[in-house]
Short mmCIF file of N, CA and C in Angstrom, two decimals:
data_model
loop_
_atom_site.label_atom_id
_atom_site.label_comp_id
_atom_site.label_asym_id
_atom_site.label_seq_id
_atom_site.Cartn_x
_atom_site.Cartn_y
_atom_site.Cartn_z
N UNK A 2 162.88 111.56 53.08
CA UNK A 2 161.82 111.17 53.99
C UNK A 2 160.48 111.40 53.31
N UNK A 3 159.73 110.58 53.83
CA UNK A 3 158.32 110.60 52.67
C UNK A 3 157.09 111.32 53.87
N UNK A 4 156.21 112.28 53.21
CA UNK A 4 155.44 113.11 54.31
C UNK A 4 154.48 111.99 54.57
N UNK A 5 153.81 111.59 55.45
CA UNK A 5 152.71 111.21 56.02
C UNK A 5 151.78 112.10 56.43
N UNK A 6 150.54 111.55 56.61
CA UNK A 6 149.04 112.51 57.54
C UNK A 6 149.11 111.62 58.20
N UNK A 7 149.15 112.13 59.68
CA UNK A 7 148.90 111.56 61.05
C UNK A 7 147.40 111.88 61.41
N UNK A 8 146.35 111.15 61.65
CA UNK A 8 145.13 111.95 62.57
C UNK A 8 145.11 110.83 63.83
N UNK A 9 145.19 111.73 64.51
CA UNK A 9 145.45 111.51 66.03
C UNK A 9 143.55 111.61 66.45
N UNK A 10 142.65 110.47 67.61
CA UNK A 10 141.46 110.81 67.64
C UNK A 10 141.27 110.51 69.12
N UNK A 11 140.79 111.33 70.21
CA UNK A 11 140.72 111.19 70.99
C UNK A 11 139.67 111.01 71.46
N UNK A 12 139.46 110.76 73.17
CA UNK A 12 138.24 109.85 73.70
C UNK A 12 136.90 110.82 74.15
N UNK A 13 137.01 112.33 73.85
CA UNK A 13 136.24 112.77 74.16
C UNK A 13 135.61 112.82 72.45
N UNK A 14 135.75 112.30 71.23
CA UNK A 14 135.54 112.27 69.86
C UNK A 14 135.94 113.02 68.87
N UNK A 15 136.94 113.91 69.32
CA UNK A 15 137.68 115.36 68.98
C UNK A 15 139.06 114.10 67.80
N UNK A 16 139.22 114.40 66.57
CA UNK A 16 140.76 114.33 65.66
C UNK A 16 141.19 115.55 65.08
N UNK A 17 142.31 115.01 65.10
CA UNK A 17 143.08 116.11 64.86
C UNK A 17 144.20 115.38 63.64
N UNK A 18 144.43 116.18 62.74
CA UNK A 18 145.47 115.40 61.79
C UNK A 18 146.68 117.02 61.45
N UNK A 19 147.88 116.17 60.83
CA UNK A 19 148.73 117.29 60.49
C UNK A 19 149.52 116.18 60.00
N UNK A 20 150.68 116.76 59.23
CA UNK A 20 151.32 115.98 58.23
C UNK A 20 152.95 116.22 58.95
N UNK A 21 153.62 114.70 58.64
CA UNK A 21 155.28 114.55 59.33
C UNK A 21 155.72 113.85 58.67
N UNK A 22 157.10 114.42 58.25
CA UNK A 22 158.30 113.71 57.53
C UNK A 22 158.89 112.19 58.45
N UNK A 23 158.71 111.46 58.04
CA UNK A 23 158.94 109.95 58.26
C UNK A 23 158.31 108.74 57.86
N UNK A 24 160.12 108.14 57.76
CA UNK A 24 160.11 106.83 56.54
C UNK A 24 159.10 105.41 57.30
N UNK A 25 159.49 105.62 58.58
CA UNK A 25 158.77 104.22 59.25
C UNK A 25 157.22 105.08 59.43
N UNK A 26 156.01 103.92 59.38
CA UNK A 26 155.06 104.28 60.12
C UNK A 26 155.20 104.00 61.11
N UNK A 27 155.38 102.59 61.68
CA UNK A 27 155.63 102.23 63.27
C UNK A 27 156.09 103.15 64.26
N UNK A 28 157.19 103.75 63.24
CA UNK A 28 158.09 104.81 64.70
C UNK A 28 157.17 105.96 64.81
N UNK A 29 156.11 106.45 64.29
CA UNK A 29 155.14 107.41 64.46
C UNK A 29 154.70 107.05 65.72
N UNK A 30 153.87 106.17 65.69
CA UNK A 30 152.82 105.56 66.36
C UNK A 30 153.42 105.76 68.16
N UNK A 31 154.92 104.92 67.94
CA UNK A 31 155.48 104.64 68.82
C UNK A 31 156.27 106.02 69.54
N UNK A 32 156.42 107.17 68.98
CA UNK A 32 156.98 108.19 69.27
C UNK A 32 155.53 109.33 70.31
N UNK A 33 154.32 108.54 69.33
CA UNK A 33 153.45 109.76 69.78
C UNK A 33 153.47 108.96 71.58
N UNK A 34 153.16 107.89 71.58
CA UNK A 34 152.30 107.20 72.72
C UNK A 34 153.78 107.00 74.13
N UNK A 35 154.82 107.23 73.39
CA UNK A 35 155.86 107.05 74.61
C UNK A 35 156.07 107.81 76.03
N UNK A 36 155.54 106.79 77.13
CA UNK A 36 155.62 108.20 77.90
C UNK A 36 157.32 108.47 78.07
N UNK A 37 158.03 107.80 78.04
CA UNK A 37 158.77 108.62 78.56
C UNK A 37 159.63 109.88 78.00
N UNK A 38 158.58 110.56 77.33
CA UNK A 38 158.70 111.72 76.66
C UNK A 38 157.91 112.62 76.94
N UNK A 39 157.11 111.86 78.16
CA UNK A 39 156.28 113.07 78.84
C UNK A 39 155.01 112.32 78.99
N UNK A 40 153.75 112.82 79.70
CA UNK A 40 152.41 112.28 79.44
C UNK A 40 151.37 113.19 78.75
N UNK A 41 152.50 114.29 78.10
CA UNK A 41 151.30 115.34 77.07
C UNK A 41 152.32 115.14 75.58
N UNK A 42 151.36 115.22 74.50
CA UNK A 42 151.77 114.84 73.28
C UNK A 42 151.49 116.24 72.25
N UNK A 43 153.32 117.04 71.81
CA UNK A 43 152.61 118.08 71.41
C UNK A 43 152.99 118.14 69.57
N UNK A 44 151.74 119.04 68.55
CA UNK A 44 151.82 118.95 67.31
C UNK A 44 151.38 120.14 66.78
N UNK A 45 151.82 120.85 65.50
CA UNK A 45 151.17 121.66 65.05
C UNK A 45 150.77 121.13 63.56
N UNK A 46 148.65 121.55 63.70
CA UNK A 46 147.94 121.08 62.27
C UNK A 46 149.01 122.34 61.12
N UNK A 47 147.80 121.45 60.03
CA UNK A 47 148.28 122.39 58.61
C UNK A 47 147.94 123.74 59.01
N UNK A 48 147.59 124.35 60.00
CA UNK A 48 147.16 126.23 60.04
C UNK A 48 147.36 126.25 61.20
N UNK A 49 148.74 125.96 61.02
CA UNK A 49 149.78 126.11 61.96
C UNK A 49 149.26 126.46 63.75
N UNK A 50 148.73 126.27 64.18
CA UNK A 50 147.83 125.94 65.49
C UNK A 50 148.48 125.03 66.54
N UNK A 51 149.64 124.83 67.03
CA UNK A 51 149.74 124.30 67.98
C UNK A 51 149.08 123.31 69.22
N UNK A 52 148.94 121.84 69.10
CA UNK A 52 148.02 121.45 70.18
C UNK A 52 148.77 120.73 71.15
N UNK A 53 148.65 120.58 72.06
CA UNK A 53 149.16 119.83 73.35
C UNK A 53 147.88 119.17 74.24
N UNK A 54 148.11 117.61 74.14
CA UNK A 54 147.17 117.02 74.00
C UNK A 54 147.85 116.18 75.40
N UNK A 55 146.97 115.15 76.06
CA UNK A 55 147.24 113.63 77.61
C UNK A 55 147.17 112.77 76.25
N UNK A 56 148.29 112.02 76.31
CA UNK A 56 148.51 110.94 75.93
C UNK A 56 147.59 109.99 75.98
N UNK A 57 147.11 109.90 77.62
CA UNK A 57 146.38 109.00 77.92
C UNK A 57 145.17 109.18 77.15
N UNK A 58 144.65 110.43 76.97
CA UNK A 58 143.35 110.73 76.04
C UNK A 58 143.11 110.21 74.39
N UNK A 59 144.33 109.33 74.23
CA UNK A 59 144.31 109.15 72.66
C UNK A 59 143.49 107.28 72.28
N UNK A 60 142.90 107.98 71.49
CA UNK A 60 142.45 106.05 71.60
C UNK A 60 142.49 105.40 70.19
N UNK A 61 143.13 106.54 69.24
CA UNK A 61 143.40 106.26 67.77
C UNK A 61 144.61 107.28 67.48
N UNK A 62 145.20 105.99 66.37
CA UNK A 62 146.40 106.98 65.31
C UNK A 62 146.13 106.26 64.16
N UNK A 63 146.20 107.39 63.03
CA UNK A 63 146.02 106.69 62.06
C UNK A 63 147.23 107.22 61.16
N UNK A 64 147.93 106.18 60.67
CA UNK A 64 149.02 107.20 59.74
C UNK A 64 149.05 106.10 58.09
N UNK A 65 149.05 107.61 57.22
CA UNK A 65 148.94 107.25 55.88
C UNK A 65 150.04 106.67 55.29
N UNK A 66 149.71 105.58 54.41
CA UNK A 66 150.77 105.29 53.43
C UNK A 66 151.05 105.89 52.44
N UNK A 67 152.40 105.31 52.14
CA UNK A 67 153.03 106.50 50.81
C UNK A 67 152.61 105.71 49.74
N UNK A 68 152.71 106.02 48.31
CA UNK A 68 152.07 105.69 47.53
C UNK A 68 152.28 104.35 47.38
N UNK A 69 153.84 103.93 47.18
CA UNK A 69 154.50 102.41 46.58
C UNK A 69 153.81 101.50 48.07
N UNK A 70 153.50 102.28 49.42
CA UNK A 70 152.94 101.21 50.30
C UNK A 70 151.59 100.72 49.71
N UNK A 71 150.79 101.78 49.46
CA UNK A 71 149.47 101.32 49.14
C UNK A 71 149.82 100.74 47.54
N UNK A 72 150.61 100.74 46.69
CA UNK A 72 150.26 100.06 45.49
C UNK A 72 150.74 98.23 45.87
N UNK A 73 152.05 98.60 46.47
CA UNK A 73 151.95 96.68 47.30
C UNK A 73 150.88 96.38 48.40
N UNK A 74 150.62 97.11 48.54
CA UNK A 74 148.79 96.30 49.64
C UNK A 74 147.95 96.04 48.85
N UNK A 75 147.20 97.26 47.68
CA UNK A 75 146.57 96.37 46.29
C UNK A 75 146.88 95.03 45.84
N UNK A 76 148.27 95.06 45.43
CA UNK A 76 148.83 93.99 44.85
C UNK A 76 148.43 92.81 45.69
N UNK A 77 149.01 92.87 46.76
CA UNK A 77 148.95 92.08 47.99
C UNK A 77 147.41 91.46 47.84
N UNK A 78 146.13 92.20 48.16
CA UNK A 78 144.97 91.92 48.36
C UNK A 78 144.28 91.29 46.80
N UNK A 79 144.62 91.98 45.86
CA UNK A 79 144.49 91.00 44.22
C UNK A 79 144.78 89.58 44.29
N UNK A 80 146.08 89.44 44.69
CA UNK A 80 146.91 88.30 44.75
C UNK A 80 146.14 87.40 45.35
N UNK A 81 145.67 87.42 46.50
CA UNK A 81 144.92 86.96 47.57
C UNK A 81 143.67 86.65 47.13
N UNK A 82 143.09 87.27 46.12
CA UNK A 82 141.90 87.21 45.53
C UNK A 82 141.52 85.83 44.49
N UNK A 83 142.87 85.33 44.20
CA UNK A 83 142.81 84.56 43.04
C UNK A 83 143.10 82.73 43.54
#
């Protein structure tokens, strides 16, 4: 499984990021925002801090690519260039 940084940013302007083992980005996205896993979304940052957050309060996710993603999106956008 490849680590990702998740930063999660909510509507009062508050992010929060911490890092999770998984291969899909999609299923991130889709795991944080599901309610039927509840309507509070919980994570612990890198210093180990525990947060429990309203779902509804989230109005951004951002999750990082692994390296070979971002070297085919370069590629991708070069390609495109020509």
């Amino acid at each position: 499984m490849e680590e990702r940084q998740v930063t999660i940013g909510l509507s009062n302007g508050q992010t929060f990021s911490y890092f999770i083992k998984e291969d899909d980005r999609s299923k991130i996205g889709n795991d944080i925002l599901n309610l039927n896993n509840g309507e509070w979304y919980t994570f612990v940052d890198s210093n180990w801090v525990e947060y429990r957050i309203k779902k509804e309060e989230i109005v951004s996710i951002g999750v990082s690519m692994t390296v070979d993603e971002a070297n085919l999106h370069d590629n991708e956008l070069n390609s495109s260039n020509y």
